[in-house]
Structure formats: structure tokens, C-alpha cells
mmCIF file of N, CA and C in Angstrom:
data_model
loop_
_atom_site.group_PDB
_atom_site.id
_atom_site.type_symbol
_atom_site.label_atom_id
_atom_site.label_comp_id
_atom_site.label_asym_id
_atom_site.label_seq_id
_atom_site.Cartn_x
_atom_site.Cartn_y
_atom_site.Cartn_z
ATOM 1 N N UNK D 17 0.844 -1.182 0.000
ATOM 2 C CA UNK D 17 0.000 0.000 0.000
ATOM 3 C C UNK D 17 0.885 1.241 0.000
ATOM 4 N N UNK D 18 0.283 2.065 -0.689
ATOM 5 C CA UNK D 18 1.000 3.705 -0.501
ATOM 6 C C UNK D 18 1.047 4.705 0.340
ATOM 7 N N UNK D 19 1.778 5.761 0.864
ATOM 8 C CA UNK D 19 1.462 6.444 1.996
ATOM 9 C C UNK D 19 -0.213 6.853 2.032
ATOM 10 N N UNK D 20 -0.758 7.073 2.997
ATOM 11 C CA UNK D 20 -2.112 7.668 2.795
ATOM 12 C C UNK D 20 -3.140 7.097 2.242
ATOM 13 N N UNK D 21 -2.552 5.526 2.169
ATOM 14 C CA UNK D 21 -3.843 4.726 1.386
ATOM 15 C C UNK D 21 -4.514 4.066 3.195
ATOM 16 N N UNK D 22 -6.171 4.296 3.016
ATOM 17 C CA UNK D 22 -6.638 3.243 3.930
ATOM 18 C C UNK D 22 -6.408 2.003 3.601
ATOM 19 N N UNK D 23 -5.427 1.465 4.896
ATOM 20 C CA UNK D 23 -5.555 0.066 4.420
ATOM 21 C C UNK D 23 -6.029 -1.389 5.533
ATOM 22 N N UNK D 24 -6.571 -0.778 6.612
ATOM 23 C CA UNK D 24 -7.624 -1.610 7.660
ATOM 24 C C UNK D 24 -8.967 -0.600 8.281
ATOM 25 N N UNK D 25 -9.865 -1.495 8.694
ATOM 26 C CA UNK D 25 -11.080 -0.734 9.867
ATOM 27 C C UNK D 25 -11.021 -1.980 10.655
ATOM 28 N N UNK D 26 -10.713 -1.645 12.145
ATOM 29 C CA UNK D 26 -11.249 -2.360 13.083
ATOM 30 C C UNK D 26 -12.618 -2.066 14.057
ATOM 31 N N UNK D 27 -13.450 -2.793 13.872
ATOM 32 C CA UNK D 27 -14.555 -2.928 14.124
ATOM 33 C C UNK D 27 -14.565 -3.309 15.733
ATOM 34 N N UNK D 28 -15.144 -2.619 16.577
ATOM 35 C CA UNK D 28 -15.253 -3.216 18.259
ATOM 36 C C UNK D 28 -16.156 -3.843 18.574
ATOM 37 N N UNK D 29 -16.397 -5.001 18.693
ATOM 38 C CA UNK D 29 -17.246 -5.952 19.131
ATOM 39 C C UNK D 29 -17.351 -6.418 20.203
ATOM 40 N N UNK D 30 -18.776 -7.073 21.049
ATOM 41 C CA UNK D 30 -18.303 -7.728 22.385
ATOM 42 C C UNK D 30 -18.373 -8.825 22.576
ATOM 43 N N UNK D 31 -18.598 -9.721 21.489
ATOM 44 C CA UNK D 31 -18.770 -10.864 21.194
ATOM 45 C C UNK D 31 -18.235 -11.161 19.965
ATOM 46 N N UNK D 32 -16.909 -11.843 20.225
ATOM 47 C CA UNK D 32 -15.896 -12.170 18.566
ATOM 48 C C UNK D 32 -17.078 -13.078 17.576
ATOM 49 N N UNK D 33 -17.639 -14.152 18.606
ATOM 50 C CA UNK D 33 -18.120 -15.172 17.579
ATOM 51 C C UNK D 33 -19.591 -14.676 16.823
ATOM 52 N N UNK D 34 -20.261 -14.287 17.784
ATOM 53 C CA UNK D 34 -21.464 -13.380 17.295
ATOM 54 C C UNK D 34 -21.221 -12.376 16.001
ATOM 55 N N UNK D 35 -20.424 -11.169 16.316
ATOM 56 C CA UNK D 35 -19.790 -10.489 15.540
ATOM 57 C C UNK D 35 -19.278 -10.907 13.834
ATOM 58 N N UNK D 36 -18.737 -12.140 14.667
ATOM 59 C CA UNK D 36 -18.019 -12.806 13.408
ATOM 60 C C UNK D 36 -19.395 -13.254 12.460
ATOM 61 N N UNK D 37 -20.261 -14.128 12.815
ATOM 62 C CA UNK D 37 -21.625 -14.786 12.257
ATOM 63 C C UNK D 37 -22.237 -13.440 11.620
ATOM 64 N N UNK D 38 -22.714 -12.332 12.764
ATOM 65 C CA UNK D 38 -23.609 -11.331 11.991
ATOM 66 C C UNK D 38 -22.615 -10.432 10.704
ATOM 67 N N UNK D 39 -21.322 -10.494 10.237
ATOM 68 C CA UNK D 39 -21.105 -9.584 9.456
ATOM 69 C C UNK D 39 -20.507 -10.779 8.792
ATOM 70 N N UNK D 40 -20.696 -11.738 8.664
ATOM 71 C CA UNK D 40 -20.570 -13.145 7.527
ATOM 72 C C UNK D 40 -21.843 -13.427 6.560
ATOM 73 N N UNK D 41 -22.714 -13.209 7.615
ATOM 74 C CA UNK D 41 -24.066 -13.041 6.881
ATOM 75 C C UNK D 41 -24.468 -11.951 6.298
ATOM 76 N N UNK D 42 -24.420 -10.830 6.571
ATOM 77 C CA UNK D 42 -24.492 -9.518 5.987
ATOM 78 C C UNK D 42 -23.995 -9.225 4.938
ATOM 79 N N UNK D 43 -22.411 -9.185 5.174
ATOM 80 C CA UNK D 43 -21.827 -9.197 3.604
ATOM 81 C C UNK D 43 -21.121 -9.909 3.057
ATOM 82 N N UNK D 44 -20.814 -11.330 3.430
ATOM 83 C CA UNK D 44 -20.388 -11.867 2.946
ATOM 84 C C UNK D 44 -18.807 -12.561 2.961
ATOM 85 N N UNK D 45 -18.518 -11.603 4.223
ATOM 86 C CA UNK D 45 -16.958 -11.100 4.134
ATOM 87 C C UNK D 45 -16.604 -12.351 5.024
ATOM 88 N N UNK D 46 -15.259 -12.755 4.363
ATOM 89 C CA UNK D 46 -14.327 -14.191 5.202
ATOM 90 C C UNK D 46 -13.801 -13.158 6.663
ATOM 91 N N UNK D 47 -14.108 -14.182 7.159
ATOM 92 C CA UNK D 47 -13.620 -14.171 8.791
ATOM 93 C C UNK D 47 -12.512 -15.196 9.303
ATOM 94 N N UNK D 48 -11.395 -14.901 9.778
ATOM 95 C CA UNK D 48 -10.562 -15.889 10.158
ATOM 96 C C UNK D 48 -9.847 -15.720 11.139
ATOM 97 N N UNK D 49 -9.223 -15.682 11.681
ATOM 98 C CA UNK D 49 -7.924 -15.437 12.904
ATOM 99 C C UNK D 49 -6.786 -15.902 12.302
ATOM 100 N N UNK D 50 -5.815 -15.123 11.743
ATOM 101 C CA UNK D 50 -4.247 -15.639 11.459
ATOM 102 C C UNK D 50 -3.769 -16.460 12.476
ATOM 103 N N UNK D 51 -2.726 -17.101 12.384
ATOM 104 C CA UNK D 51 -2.032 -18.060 13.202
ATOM 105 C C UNK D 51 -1.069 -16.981 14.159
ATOM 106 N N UNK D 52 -0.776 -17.071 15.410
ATOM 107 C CA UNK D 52 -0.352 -15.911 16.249
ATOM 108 C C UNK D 52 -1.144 -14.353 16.723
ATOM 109 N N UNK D 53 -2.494 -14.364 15.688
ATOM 110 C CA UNK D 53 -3.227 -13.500 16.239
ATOM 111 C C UNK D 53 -4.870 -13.722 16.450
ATOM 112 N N UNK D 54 -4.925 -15.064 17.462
ATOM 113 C CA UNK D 54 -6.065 -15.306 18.012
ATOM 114 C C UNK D 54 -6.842 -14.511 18.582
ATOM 115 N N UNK D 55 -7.817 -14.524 19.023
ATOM 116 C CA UNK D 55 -8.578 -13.279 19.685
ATOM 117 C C UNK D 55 -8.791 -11.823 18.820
ATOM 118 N N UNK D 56 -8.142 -12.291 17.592
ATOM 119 C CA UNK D 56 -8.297 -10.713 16.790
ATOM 120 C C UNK D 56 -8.401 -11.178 14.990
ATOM 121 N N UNK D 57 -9.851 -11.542 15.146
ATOM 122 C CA UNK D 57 -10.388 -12.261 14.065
ATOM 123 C C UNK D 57 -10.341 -11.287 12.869
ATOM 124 N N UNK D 58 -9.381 -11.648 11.527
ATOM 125 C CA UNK D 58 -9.632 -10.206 10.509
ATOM 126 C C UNK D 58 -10.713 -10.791 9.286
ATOM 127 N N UNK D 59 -11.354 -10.327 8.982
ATOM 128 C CA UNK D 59 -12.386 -9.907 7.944
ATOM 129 C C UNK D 59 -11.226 -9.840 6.701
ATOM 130 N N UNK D 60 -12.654 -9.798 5.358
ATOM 131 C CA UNK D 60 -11.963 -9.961 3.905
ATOM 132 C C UNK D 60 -13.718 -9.513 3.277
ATOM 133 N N UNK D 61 -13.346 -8.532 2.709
ATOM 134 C CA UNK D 61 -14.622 -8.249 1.750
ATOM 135 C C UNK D 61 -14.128 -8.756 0.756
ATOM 136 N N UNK D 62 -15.520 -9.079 0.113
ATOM 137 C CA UNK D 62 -15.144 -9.896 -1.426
ATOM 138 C C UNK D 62 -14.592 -9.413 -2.526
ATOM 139 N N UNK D 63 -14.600 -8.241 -2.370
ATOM 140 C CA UNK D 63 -13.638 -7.482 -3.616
ATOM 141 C C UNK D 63 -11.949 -7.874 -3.490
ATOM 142 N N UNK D 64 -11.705 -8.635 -2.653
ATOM 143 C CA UNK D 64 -10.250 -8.981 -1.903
ATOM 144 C C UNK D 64 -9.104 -8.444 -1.946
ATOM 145 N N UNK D 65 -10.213 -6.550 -1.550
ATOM 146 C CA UNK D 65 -8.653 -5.625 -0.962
ATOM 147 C C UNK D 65 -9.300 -5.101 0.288
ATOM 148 N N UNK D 66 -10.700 -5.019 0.404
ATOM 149 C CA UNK D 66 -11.396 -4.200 1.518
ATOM 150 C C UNK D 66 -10.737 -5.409 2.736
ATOM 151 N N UNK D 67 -10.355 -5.052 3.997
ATOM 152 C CA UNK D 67 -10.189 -5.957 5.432
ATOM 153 C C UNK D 67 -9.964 -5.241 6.303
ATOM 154 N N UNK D 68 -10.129 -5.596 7.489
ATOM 155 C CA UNK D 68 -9.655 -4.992 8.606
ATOM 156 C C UNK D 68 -10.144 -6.058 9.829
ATOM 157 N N UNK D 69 -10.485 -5.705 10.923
ATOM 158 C CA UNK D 69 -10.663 -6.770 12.307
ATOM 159 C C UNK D 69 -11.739 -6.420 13.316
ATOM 160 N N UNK D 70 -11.726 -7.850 13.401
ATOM 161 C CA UNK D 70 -12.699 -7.630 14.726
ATOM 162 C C UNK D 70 -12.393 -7.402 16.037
ATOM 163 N N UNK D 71 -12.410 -6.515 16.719
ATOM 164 C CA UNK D 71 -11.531 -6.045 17.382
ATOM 165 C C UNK D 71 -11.978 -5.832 19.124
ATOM 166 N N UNK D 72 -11.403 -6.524 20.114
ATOM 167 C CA UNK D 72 -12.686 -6.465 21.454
ATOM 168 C C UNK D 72 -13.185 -4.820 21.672
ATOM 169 N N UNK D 73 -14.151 -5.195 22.075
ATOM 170 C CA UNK D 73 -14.293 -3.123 22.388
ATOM 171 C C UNK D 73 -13.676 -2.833 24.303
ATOM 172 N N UNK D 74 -13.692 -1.500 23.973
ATOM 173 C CA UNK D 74 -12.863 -1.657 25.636
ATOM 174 C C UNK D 74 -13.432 -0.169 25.291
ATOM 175 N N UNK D 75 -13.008 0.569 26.758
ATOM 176 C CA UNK D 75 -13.803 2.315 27.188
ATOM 177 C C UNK D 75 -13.398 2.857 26.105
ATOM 178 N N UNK D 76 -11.648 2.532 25.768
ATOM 179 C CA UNK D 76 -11.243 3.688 24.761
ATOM 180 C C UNK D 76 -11.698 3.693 23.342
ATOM 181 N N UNK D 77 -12.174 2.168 22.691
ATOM 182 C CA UNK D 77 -12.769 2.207 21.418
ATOM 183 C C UNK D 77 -13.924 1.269 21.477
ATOM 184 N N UNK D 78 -14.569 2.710 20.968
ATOM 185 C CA UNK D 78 -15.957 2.313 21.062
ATOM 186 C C UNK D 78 -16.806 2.628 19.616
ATOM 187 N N UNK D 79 -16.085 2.849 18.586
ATOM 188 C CA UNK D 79 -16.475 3.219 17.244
ATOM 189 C C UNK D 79 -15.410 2.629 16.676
ATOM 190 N N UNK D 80 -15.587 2.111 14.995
ATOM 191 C CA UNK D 80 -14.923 1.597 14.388
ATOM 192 C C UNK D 80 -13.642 3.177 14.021
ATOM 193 N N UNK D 81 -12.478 2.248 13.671
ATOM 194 C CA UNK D 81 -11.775 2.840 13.602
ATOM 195 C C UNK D 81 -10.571 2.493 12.404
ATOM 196 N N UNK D 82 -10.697 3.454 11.471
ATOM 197 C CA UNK D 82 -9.689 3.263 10.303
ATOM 198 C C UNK D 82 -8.234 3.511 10.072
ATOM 199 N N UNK D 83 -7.255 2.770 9.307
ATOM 200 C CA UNK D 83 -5.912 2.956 10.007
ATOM 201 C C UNK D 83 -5.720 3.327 8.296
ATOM 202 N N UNK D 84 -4.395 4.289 7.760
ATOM 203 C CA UNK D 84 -3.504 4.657 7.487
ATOM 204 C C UNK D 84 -2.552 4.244 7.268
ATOM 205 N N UNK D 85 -1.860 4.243 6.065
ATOM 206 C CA UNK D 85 -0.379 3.597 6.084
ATOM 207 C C UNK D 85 -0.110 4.909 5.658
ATOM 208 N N UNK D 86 1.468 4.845 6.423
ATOM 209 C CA UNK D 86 2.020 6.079 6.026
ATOM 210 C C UNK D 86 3.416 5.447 5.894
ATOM 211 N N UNK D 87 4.514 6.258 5.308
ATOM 212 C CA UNK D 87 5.813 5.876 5.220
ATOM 213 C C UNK D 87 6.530 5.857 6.519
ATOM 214 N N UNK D 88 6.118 6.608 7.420
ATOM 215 C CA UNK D 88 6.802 6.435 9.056
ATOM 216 C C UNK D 88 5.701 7.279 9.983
ATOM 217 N N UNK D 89 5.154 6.038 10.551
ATOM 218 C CA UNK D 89 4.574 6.265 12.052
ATOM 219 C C UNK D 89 5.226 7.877 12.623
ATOM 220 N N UNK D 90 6.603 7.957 12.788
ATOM 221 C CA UNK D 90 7.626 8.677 13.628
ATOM 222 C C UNK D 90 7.195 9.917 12.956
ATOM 223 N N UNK D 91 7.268 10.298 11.968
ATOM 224 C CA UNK D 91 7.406 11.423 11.176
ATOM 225 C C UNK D 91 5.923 11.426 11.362
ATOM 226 N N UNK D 92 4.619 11.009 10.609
ATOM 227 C CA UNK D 92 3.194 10.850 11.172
ATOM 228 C C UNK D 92 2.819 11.660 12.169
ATOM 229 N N UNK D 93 3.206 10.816 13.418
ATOM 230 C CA UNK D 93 3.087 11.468 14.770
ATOM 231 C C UNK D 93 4.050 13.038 15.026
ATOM 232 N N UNK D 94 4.765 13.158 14.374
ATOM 233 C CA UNK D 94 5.467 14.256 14.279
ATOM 234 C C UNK D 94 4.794 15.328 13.834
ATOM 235 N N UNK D 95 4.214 15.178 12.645
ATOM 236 C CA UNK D 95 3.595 16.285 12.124
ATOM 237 C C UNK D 95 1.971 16.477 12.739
ATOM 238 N N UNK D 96 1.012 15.448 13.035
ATOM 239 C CA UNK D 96 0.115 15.578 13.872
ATOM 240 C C UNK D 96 0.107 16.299 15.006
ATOM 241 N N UNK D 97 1.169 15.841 15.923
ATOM 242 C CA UNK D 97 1.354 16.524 16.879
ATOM 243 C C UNK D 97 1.407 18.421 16.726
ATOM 244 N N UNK D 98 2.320 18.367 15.825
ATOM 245 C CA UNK D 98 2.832 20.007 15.000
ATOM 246 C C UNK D 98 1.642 20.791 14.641
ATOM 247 N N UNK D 99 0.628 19.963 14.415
ATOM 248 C CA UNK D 99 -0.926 20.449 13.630
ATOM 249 C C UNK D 99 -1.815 20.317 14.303
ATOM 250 N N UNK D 100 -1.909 20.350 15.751
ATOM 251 C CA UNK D 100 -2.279 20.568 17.154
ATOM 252 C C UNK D 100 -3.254 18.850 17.015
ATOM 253 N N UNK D 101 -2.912 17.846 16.789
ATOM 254 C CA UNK D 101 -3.271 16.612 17.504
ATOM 255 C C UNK D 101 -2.345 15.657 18.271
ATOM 256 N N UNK D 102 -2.742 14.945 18.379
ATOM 257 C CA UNK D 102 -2.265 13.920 19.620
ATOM 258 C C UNK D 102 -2.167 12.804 19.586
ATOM 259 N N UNK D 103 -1.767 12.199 20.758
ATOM 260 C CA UNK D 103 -1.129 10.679 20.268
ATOM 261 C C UNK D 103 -2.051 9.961 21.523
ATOM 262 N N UNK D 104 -2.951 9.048 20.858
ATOM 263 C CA UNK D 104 -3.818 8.002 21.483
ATOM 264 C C UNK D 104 -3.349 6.941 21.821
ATOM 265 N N UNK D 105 -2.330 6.524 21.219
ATOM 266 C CA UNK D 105 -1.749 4.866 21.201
ATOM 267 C C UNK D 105 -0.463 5.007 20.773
ATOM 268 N N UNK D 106 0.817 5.319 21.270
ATOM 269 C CA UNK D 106 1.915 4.953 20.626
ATOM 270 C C UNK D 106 2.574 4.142 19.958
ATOM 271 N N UNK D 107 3.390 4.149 19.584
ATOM 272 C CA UNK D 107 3.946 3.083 17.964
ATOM 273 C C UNK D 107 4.257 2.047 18.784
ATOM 274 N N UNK D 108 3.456 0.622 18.696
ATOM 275 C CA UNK D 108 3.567 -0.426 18.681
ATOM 276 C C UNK D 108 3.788 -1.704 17.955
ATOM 277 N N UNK D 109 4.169 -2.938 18.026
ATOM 278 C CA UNK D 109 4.712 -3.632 16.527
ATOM 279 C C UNK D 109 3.473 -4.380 16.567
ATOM 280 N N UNK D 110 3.507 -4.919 15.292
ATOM 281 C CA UNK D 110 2.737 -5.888 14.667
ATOM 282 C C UNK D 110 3.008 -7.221 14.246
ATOM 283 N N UNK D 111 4.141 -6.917 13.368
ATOM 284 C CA UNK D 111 4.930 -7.967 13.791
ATOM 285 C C UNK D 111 6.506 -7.757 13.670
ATOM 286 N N UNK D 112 7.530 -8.431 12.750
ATOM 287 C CA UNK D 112 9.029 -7.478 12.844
ATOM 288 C C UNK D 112 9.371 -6.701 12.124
ATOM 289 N N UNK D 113 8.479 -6.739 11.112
ATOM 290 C CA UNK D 113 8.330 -5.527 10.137
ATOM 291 C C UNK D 113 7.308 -4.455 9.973
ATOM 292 N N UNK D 114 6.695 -4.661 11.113
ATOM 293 C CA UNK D 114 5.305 -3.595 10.536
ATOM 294 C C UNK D 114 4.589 -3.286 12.366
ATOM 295 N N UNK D 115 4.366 -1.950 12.280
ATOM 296 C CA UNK D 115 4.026 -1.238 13.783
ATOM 297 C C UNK D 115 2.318 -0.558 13.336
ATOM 298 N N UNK D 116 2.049 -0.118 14.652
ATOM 299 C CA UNK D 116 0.563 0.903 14.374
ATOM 300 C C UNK D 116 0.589 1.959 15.507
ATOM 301 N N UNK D 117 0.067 2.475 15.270
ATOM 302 C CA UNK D 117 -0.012 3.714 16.707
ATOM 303 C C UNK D 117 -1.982 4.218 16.304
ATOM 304 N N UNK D 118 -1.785 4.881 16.928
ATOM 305 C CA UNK D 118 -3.434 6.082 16.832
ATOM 306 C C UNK D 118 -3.190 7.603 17.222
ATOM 307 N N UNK D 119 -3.738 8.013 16.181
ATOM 308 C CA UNK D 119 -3.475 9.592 16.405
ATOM 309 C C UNK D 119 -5.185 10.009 16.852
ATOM 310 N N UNK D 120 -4.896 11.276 17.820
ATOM 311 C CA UNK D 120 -6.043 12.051 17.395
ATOM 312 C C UNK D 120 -6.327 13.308 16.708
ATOM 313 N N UNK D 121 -7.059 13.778 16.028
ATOM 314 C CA UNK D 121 -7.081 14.951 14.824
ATOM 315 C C UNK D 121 -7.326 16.148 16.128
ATOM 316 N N UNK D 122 -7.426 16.914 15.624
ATOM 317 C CA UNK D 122 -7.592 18.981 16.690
ATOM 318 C C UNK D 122 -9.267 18.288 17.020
ATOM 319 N N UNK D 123 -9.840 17.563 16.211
ATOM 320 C CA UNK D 123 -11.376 17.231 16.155
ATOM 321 C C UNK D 123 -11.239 16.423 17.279
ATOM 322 N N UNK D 124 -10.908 15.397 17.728
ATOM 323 C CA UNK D 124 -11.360 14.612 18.483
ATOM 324 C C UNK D 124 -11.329 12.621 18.037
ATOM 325 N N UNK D 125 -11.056 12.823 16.869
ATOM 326 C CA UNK D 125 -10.936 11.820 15.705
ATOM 327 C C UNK D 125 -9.915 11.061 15.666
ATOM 328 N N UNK D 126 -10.157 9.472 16.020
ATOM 329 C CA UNK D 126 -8.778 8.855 16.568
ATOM 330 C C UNK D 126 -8.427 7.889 14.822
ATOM 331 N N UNK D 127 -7.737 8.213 14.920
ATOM 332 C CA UNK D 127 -7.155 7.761 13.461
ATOM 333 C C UNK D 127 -6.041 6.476 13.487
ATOM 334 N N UNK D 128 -6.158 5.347 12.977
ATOM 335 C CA UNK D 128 -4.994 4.552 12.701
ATOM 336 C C UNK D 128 -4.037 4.860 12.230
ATOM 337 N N UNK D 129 -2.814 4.424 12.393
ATOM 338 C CA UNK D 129 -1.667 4.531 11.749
ATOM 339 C C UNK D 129 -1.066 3.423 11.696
ATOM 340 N N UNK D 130 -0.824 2.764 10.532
ATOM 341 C CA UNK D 130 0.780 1.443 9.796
ATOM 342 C C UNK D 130 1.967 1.829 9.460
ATOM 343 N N UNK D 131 2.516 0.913 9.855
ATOM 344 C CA UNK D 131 3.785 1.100 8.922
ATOM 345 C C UNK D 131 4.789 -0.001 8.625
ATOM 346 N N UNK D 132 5.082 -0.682 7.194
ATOM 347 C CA UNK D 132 5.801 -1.627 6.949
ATOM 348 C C UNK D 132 4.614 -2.444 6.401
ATOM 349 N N UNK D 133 4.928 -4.003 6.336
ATOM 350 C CA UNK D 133 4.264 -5.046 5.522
ATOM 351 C C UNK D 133 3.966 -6.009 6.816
ATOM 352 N N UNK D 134 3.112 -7.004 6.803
ATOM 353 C CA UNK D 134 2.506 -7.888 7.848
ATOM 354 C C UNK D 134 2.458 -9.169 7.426
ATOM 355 N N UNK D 135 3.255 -9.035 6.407
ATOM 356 C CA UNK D 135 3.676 -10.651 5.647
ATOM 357 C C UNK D 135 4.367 -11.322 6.416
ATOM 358 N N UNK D 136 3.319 -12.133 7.124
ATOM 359 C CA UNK D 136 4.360 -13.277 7.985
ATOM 360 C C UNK D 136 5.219 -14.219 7.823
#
């Protein structure tokens, strides 16, 4: 993906398996859990570029939430910050090549952020 392309939505659910059934039936979309990331079931719309996850809900996310690839998290959060937003979630890995963080916009608007590939 390219800087600035959406390239996940995680969805907060409180029930993975429920969750998983009602948006299998709805649209259609494959549901699975990768191997090493149990408990965080990702989705596949049938056009087979739309995905993102099912994701537990907790106080802090409580609306779906779309992530960003950018060329560096670091620089990202750099300039957000500079453009009066904030940092929700600091840069965490994904796996050894690829991290996420969450920004928030001057709005209030918590935004994903990627960076790298998740090719295991």
C-alpha cells in the first residue's frame, strides 16, 4: 500500500463469535484469525482488498476505527502533533516488520496509523 492509502477498519465488538456470524451473513466477508493472532479475528470483503478486524471493544474504542499507512509512524506522529493533535496509542509492533499507533485529529478523531508489511 501507498502512503495515505486506507488500508484496515477495526470494528469493536463484544462478542468475537457473534460479531463474526452477523457480518458473515451480511456481507459476505471471510472471517478468520491468522495463526499468532487469536482473539483478533480479521475480515476480507469480497472485492479482496477491503479488510480490517474484529476487534474487542474496551472504554477507549468504542467506534470503528480506520488505520492509514504512512511511510513512518515517527514522522506521522510528528507532524500531527505540530498540527495541534495527539497521540492516542503509541507506535507499537505488529509484527518485525510492521508497527501501528493512533493519532487524534484537533477534532477529536482517533485515526490509525501502519507502517511496513505484515507478511508473515
Amino acid at each position: 500500500m501507498a502512503h495515505g492509502d486506507i488500508t484496515h477498519i477495526d470494528i469493536p465488538v463484544s462478542d468475537l463469535g457473534a460479531a463474526g456470524a452477523f457480518y458473515r451473513d451480511l456481507f459476505g466477508w471471510q472471517i478468520s484469525a491468522s495463526p499468532g493472532f487469536e482473539g483478533y479475528p480479521m475480515w476480507h470483503a469480497p472485492n479482496g482488498v477491503s479488510g480490517g478486524g474484529l476487534a474487542p471493544r474496551s472504554d477507549g474504542f468504542t467506534q470503528p476505527r480506520s488505520y492509514v499507512e504512512v511511510d513512518s509512524i515517527d514522522d506521522a506522529i510528528a507532524i500531527a502533533e505540530a498540527s495541534g493533535g495527539s497521540v492516542a496509542q503509541p507506535k507499537q509492533p505488529i509484527t518485525a516488520t510492521s508497527w501501528w499507533a493512533v493519532i487524534v485529529d484537533p477534532d477529536g478523531n482517533h485515526i490509525g496509523l501502519t507502517e511496513g508489511t505484515t507478511e508473515i
